[in-house]
Coordinates of C-alpha atoms in Angstrom, one line a residue:
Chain A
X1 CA 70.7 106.1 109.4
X2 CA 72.6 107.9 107.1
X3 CA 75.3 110.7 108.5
X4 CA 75.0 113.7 106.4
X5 CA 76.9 116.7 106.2
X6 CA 76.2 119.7 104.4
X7 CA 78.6 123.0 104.2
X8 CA 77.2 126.0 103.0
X9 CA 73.6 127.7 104.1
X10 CA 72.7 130.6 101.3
X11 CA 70.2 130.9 99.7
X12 CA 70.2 127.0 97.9
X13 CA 72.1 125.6 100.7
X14 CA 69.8 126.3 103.4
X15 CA 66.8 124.5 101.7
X16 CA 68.6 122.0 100.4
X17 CA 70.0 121.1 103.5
X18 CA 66.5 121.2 104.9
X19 CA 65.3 118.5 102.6
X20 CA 68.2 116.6 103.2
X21 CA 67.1 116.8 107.0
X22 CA 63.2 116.3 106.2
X23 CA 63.4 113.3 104.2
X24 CA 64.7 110.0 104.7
X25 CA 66.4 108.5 107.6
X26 CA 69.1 111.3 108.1
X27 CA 71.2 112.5 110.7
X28 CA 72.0 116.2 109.3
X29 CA 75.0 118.6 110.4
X30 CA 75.6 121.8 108.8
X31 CA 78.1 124.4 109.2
X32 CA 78.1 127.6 107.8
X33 CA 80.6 130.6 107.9
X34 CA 78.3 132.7 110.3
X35 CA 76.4 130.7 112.9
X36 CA 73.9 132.9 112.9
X37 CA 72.8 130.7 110.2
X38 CA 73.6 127.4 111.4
X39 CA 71.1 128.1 114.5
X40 CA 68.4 129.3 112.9
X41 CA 68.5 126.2 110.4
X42 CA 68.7 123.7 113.6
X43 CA 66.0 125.5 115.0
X44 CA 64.0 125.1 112.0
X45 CA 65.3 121.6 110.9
X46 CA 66.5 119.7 114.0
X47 CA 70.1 118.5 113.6
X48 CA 73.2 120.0 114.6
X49 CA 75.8 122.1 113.6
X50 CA 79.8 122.5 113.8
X51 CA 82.5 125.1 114.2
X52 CA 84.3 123.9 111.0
X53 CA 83.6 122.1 107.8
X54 CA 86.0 119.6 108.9
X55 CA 83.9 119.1 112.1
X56 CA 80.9 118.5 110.2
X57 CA 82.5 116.1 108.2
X58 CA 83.3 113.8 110.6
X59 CA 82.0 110.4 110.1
X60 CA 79.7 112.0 107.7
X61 CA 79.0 109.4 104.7
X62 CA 78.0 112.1 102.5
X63 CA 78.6 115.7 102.7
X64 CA 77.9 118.4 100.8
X65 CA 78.7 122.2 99.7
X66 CA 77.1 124.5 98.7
X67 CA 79.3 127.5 98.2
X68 CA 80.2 130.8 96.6
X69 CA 83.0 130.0 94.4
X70 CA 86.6 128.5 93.5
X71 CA 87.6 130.2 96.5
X72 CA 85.3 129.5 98.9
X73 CA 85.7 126.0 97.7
X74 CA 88.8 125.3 98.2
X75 CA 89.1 126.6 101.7
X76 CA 86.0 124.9 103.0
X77 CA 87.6 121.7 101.3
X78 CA 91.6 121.5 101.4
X79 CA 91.6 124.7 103.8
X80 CA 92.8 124.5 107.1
X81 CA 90.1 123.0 109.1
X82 CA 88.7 121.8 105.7
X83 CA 86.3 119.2 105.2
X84 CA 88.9 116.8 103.6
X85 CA 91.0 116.4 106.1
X86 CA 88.4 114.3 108.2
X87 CA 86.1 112.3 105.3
X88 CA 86.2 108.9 106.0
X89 CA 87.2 106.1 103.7
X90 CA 83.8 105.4 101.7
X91 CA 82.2 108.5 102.1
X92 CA 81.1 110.7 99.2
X93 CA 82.0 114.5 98.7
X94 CA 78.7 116.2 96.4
X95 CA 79.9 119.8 95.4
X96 CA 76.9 121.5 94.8
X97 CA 78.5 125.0 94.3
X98 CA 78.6 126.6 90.5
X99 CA 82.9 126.0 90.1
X100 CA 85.4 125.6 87.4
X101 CA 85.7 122.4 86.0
X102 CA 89.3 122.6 86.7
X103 CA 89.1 122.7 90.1
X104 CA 86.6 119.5 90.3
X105 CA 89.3 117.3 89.3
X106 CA 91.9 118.9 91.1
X107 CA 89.1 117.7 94.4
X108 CA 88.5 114.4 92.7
X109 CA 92.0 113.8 92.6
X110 CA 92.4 114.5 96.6
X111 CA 89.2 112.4 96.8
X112 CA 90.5 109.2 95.4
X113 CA 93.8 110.1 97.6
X114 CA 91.8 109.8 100.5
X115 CA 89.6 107.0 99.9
X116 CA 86.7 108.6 99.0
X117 CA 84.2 109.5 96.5
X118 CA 84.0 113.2 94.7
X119 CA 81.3 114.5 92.4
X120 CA 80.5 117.7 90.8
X121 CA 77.2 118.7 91.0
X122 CA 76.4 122.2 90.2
X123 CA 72.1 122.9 89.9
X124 CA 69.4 124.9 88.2
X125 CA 66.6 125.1 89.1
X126 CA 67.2 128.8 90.9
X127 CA 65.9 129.3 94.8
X128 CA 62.4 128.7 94.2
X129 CA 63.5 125.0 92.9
X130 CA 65.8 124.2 95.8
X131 CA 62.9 125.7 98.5
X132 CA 60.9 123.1 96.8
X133 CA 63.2 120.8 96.1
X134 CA 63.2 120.0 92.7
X135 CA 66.2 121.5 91.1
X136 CA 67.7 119.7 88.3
X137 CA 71.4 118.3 89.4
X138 CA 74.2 117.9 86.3
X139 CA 77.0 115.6 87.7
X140 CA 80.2 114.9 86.7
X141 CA 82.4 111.6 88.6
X142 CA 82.4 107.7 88.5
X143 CA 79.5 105.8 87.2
X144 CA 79.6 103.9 90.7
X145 CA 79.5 107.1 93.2
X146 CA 77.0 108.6 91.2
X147 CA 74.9 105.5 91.6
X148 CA 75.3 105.8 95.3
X149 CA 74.5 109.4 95.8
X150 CA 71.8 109.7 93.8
X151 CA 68.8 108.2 96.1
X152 CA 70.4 111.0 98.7
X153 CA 70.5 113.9 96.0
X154 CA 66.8 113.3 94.9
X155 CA 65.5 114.8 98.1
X156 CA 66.2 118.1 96.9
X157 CA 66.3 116.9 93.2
X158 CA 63.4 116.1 90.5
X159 CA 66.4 115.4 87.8
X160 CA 69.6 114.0 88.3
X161 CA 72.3 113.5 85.5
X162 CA 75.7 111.6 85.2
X163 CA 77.2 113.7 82.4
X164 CA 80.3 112.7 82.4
X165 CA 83.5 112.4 83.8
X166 CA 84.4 114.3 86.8
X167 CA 84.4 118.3 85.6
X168 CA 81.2 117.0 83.1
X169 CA 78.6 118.6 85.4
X170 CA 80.5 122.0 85.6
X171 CA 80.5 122.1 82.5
X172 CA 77.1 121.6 81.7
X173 CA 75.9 124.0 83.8
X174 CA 78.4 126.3 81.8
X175 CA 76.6 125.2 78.6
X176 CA 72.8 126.1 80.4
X177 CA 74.7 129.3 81.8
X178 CA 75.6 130.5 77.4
X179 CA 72.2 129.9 76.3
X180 CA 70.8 131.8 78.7
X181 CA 72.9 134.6 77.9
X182 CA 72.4 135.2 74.2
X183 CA 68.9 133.9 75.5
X184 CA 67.8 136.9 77.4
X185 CA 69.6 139.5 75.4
X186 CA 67.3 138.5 72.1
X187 CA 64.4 138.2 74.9
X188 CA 64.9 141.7 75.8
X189 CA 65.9 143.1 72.6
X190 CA 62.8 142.0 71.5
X191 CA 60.1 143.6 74.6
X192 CA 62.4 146.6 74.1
X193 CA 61.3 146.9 70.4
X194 CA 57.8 145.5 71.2
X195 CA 57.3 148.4 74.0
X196 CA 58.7 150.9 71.9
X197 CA 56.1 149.8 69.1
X198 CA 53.6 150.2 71.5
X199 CA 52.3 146.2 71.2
X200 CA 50.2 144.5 74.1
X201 CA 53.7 142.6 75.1
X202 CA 51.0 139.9 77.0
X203 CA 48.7 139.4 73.8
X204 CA 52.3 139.3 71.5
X205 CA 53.9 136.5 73.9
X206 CA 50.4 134.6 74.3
X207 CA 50.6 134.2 70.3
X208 CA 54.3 133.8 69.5
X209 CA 55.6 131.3 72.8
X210 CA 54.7 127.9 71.6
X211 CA 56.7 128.6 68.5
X212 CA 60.1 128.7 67.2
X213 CA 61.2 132.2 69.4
X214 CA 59.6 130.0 72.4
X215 CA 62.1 129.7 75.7
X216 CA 61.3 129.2 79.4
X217 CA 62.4 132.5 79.9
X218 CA 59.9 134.2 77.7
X219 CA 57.1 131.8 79.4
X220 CA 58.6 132.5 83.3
X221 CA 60.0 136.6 83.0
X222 CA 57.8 138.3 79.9
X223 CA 55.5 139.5 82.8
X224 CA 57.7 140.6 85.1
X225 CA 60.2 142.2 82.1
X226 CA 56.9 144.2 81.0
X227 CA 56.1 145.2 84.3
X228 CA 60.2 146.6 85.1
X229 CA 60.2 144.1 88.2
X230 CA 63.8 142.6 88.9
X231 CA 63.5 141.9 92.7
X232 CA 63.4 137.9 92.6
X233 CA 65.1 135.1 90.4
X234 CA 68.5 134.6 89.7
X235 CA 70.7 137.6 90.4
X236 CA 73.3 139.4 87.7
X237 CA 75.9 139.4 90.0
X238 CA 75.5 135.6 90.4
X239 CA 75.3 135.5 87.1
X240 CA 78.4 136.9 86.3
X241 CA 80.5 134.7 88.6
X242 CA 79.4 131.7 86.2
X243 CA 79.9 133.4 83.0
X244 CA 83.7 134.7 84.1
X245 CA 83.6 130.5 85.0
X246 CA 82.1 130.0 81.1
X247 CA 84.4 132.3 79.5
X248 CA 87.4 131.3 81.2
X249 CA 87.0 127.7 80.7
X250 CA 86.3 128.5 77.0
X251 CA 89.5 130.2 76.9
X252 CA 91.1 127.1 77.8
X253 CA 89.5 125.2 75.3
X254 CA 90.0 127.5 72.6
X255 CA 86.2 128.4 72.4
X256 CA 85.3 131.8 71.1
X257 CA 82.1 133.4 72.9
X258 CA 81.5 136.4 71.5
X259 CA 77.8 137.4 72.1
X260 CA 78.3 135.5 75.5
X261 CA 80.9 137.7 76.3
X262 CA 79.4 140.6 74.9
X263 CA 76.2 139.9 77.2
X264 CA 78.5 139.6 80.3
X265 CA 79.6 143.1 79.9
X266 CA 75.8 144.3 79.8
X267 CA 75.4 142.5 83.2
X268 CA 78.5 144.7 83.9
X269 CA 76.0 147.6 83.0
X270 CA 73.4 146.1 85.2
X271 CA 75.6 146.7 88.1
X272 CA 77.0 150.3 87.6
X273 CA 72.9 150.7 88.1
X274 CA 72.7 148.9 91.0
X275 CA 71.3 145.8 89.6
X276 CA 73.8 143.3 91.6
X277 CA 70.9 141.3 93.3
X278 CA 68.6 141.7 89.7
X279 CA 67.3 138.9 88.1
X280 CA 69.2 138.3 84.6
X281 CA 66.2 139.4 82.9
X282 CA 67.1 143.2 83.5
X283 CA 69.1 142.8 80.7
X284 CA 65.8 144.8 79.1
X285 CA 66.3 147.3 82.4
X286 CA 69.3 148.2 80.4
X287 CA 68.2 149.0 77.1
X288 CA 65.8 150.8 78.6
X289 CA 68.3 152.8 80.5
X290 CA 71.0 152.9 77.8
X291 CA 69.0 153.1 74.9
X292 CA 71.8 151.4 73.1
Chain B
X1 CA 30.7 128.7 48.5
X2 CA 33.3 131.2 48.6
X3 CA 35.4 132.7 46.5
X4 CA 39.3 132.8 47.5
X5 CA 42.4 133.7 45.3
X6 CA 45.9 133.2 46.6
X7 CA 48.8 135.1 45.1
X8 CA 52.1 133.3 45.6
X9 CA 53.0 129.9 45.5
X10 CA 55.8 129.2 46.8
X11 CA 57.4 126.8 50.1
X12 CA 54.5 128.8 51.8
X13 CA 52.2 129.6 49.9
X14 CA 51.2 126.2 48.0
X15 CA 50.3 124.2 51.1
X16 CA 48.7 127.4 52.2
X17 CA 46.6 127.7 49.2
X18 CA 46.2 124.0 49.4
X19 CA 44.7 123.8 52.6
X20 CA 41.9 126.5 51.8
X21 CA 41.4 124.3 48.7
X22 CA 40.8 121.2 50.4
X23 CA 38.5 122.7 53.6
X24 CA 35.6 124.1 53.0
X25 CA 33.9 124.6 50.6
X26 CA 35.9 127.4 48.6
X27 CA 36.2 128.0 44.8
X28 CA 39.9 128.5 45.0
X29 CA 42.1 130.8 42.1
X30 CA 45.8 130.9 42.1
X31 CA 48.5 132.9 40.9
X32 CA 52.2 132.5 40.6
X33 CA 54.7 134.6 39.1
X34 CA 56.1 131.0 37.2
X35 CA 52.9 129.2 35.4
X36 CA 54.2 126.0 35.7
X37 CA 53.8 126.3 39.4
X38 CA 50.1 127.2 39.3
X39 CA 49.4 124.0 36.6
X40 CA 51.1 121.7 39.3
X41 CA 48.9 123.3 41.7
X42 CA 45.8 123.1 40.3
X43 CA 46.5 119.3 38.7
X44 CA 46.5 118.5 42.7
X45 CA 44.1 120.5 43.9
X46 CA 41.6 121.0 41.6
X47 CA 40.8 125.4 41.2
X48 CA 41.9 127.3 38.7
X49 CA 45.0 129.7 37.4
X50 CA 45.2 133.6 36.6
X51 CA 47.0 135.0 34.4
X52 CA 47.7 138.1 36.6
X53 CA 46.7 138.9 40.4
X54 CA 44.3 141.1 38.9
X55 CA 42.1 138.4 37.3
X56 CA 42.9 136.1 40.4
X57 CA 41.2 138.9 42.1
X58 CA 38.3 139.7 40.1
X59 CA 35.3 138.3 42.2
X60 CA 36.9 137.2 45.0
X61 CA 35.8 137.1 48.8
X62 CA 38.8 136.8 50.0
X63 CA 42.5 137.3 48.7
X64 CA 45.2 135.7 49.8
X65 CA 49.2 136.9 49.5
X66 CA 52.4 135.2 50.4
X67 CA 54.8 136.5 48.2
X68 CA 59.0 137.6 49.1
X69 CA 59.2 140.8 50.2
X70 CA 58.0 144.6 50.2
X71 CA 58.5 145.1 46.4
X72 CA 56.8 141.8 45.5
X73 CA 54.0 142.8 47.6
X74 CA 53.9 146.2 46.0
X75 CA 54.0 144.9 42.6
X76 CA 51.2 142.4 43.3
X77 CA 48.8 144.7 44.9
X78 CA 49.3 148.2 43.6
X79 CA 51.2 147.5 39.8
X80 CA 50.0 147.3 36.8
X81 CA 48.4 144.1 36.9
X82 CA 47.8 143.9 40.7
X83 CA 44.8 142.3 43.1
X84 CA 43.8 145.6 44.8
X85 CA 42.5 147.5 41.5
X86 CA 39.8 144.1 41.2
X87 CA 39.0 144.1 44.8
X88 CA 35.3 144.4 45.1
X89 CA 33.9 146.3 48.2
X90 CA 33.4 144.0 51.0
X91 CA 35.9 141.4 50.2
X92 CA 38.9 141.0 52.4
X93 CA 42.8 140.9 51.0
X94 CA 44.5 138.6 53.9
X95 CA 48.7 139.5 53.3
X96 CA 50.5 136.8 55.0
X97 CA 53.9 137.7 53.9
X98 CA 56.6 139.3 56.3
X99 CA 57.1 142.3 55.2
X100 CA 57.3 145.7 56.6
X101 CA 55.0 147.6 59.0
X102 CA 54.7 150.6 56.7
X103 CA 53.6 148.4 53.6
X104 CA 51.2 147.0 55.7
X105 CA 49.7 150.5 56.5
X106 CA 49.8 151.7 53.1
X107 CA 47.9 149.2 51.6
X108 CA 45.4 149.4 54.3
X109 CA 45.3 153.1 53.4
X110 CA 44.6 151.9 49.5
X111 CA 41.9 149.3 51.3
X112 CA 40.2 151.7 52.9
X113 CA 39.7 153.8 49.6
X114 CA 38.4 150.8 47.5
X115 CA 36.1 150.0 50.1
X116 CA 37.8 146.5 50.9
X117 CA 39.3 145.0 54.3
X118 CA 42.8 144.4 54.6
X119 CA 45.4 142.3 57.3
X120 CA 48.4 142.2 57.7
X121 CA 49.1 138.3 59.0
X122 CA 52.2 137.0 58.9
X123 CA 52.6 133.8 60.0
X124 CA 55.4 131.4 61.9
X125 CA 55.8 127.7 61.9
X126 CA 57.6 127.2 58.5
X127 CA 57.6 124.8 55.9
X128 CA 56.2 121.9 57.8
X129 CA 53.5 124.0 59.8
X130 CA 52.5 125.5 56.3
X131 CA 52.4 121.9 55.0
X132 CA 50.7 120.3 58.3
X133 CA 48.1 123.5 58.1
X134 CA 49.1 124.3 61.9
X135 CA 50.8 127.6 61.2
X136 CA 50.3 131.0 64.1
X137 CA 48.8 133.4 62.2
X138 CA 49.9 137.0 63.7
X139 CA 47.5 139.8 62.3
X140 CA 46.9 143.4 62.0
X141 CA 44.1 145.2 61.6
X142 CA 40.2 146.0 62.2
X143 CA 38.3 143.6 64.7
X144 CA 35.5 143.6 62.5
X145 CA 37.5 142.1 59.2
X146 CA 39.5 140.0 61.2
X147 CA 36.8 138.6 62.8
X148 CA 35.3 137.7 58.8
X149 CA 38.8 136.4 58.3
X150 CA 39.5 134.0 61.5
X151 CA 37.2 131.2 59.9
X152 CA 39.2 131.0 56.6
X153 CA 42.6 131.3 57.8
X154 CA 42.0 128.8 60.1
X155 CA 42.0 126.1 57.0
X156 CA 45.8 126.8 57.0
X157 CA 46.8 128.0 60.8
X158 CA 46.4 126.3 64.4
X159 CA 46.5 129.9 66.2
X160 CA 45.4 133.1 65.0
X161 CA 45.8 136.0 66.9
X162 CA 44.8 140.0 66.5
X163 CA 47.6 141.8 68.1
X164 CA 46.3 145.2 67.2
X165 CA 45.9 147.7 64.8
X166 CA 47.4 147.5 61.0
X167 CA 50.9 146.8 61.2
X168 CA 51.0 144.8 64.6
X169 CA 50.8 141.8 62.8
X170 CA 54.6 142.3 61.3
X171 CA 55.7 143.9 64.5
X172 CA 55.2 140.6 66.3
X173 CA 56.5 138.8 63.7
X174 CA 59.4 141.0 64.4
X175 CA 59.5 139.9 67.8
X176 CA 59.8 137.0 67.1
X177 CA 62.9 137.0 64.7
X178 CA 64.5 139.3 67.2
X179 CA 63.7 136.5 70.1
X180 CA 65.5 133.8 68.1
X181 CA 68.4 136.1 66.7
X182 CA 69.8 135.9 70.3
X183 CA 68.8 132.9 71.3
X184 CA 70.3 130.8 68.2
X185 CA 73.4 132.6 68.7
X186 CA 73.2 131.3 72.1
X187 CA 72.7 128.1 71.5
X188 CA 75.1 127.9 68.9
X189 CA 77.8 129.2 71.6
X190 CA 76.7 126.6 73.8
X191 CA 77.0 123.4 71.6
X192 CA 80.2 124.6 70.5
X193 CA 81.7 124.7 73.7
X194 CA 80.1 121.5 74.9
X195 CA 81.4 119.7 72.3
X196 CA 84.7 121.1 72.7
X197 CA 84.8 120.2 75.9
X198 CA 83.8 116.6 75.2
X199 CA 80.4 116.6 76.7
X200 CA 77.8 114.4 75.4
X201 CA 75.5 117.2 73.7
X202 CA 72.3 114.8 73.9
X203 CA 72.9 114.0 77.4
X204 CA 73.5 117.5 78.4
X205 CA 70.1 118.9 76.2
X206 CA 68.1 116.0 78.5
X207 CA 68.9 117.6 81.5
X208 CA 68.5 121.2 81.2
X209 CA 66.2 121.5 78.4
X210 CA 63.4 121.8 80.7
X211 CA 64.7 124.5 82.8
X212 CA 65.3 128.1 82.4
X213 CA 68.0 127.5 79.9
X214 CA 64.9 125.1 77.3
X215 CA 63.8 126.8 74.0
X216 CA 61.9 125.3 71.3
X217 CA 65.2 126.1 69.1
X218 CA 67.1 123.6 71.7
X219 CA 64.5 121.0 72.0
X220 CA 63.9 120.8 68.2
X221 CA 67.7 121.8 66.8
X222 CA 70.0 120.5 68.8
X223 CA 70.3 117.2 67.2
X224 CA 70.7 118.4 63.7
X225 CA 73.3 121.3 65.1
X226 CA 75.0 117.9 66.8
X227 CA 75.0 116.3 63.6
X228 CA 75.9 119.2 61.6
X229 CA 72.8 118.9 59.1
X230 CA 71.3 122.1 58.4
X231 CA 70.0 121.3 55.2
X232 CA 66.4 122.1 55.8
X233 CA 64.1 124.5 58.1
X234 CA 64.5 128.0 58.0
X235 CA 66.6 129.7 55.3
X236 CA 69.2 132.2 56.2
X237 CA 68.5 134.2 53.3
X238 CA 64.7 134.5 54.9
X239 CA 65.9 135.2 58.2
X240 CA 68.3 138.0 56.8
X241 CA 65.1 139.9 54.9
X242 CA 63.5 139.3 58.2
X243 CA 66.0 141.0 60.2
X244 CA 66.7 143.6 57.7
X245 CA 62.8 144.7 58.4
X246 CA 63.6 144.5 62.1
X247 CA 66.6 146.4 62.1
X248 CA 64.8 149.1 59.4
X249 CA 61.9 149.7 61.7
X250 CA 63.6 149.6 65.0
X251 CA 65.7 152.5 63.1
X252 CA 62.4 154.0 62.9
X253 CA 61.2 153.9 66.1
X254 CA 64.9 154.2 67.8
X255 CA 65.2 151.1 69.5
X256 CA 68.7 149.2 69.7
X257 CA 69.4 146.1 68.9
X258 CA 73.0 145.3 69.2
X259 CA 72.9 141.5 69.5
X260 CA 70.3 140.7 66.7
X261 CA 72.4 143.7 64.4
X262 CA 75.7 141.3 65.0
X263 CA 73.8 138.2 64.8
X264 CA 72.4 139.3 61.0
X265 CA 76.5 139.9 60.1
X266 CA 77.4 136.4 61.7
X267 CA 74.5 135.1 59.1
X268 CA 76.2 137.0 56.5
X269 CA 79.1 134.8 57.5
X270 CA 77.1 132.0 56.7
X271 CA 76.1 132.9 53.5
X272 CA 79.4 133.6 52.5
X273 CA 79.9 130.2 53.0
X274 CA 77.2 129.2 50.9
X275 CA 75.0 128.6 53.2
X276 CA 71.9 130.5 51.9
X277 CA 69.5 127.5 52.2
X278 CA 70.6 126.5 55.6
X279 CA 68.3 126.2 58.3
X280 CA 69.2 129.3 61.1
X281 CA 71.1 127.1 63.4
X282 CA 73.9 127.2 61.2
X283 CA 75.1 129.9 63.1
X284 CA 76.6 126.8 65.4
X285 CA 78.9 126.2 61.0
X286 CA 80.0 129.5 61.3
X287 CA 81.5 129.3 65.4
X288 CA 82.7 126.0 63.8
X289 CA 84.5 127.4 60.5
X290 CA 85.8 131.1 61.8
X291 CA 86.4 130.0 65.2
X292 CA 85.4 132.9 66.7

């Protein structure tokens, strides 16, 4: 029986932990920063839960994270009564948590101080693909950790991917982050200017999305963009986290962004309307609002 | 049998006019504005050459035109020597070039007085579609004529679709330019960071192209934008006279655009680099060359 930790129970944590307790011979503790949480996952999952992350990591052979940011990160990691501080040679660290690519190696290299094994693994997939547990998973670390997490990973995952070194998933999941971006500005741009043409936007997407202008967007939001609903999918303010991740990791590189950019200060709009929780789609909420 | 005339002959229009030459059993007439393009055509596909679109037009059941732009269509319909003054009543003039929404109406108008039907239907799938027959076929216009029409056009087009009255055929089209504006950009952003991060762009597009990041434009370009090949698909110089009739009739109908507006100047980029013929993803050249 595998020992399994897992820090971290928002809105992806809390089902992927699940899975991680559902399938597979697994004994599961989670911690989370309110235990309100943590209860209400062991009373729905079994289990139990700690007081710190470094309590649930305990001769854990894999644990995982699942939070907010850099920050959130680090202290749940390297903190005080971080997780680090208690892995056990052997063990495997699987950061699940959207991060910088910069601080991924700065963990991998306290990793392979301690003995143990460090991956970056940021997902897609959104909270309806961790609920049903098959987000995809973009990893970055050694070919030989990798090979050990992954059986443990694909009960929450349908794809998993070694991209590359350590920092290699983080930055994939930048790359998927960009497209999206310029993505769902052109998506928008172009309901705004159907609407205001007065076209049948379902008849319009039903002829034009197996071709060229064809995205999973258009397919998944061109209903609920026609119909004004944002309640659901991935929020802006979420969004924006990762593209201030995108934008200053391209900085570094000497990458120039510019519509990317220009789109992250629309989701800036987003939010002086109260959009914070909005999926990225109301990019078209606003145009509509703006005209501009 | 009937009797078809296609005005136009060019990357488009030749395959186009082959296809209704080649199904069913239509007494196909060309015209080109060069003659030596209308002898190669008929020494392939059998038919015959007019002089003008006038005598293309002279019998005809239906009339076909894929010709450059607004003035081209103007001057092939309404000039001196154009289709519509031949048009008997009862025969159908199919326009499948993008052009603008107002043409489109105006010529209807002029349709309308000669007793003819007329559609706007632009199509999408380029060359190769146009070649392979399987292009989508957008169109505008009277249920009754389109329905006439559907059985013809189908010789060259996999989908055909009425998305309303005259003119909604080039709005979609418009859509769908505006749709790709953005999301090449964004795509273009995205390689060129991966790849200046190191990442292993065909690794990477296996793992998230099937998630809410995946476009046809990623799944189809993203090898040739790796490779930096753009010699081939569809020409900037095309996508700017598309966007121009975006940007003119969004003027119109005060919609904003600001992504696809600063995507047309980054194409301008691109043509000042010579890159007239390029396929659109060489927005990814331009990040490349300018940097920014």
């Amino acid at each position: 029986m595998a020992r399994v930790a897992f820090i971290g129970l928002g809105v992806m944590g809390y089902p992927m932990a699940g899975h991680l307790a559902a399938k597979g011979d697994h004994d599961v503790t989670v911690y989370n920063r309110t235990t309100e949480k943590s209860e209400k996952w062991v009373a729905e999952y079994g289990g139990s839960f700690a007081a710190t992350p470094k309590e649930a990591a305990k001769d854990a052979d894999f644990v995982f994270a699942c939070v907010g940011n850099d920050d959130d990160l680090r202290s749940v990691t390297l903190g005080e009564h971080g997780a680090f501080s208690a892995m056990r040679p052997g063990s495997i660290f699987i950061d699940n948590t959207t991060a910088s690519a910069r601080i991924a190696r700065e963990l991998a290299n306290s990793a392979e101080d301690g003995g143990f094994g460090f991956l970056d693994a940021p997902v897609s997939g959104g909270q309806a693909g961790a609920e049903n547990g098959v987000l995809t998973v973009m990893a970055g670390g050694k070919q030989g950790v990798f090979d050990r997490a992954v059986p443990i990973i694909e009960c929450y995952a349908r794809m998993v991917g070694l991209m590359g070194d350590v920092g290699a998933g983080q930055l994939t999941k930048m790359m998927n982050q960009i497209c999206i971006a310029g993505l769902m500005q052109g998506l928008s741009e172009a309901i705004h200017f159907g609407k205001n043409s007065g076209l049948d936007i379902e008849k319009v997407i039903e002829v034009i999305s197996k071709g060229a202008a064809g995205s999973w967007q258009m397919e998944n939001r061109y209903k609920t963009m026609d119909d004004g609903f944002y309640d659901h999918g991935f929020a802006v303010d979420w969004m924006r986290k990762d593209l201030s991740i995108c934008l200053d990791e391209a900085k570094k590189n000497g990458t120039s962004l510019p519509v990317t950019a220009l789109v992250d200060q629309y989701y800036a709009d987003v939010q002086t309307m109260g959009g914070n929780r909005w999926d990225t789609s109301s990019l078209l909420a606003r145009l509509e609002k703006f005209g501009e």
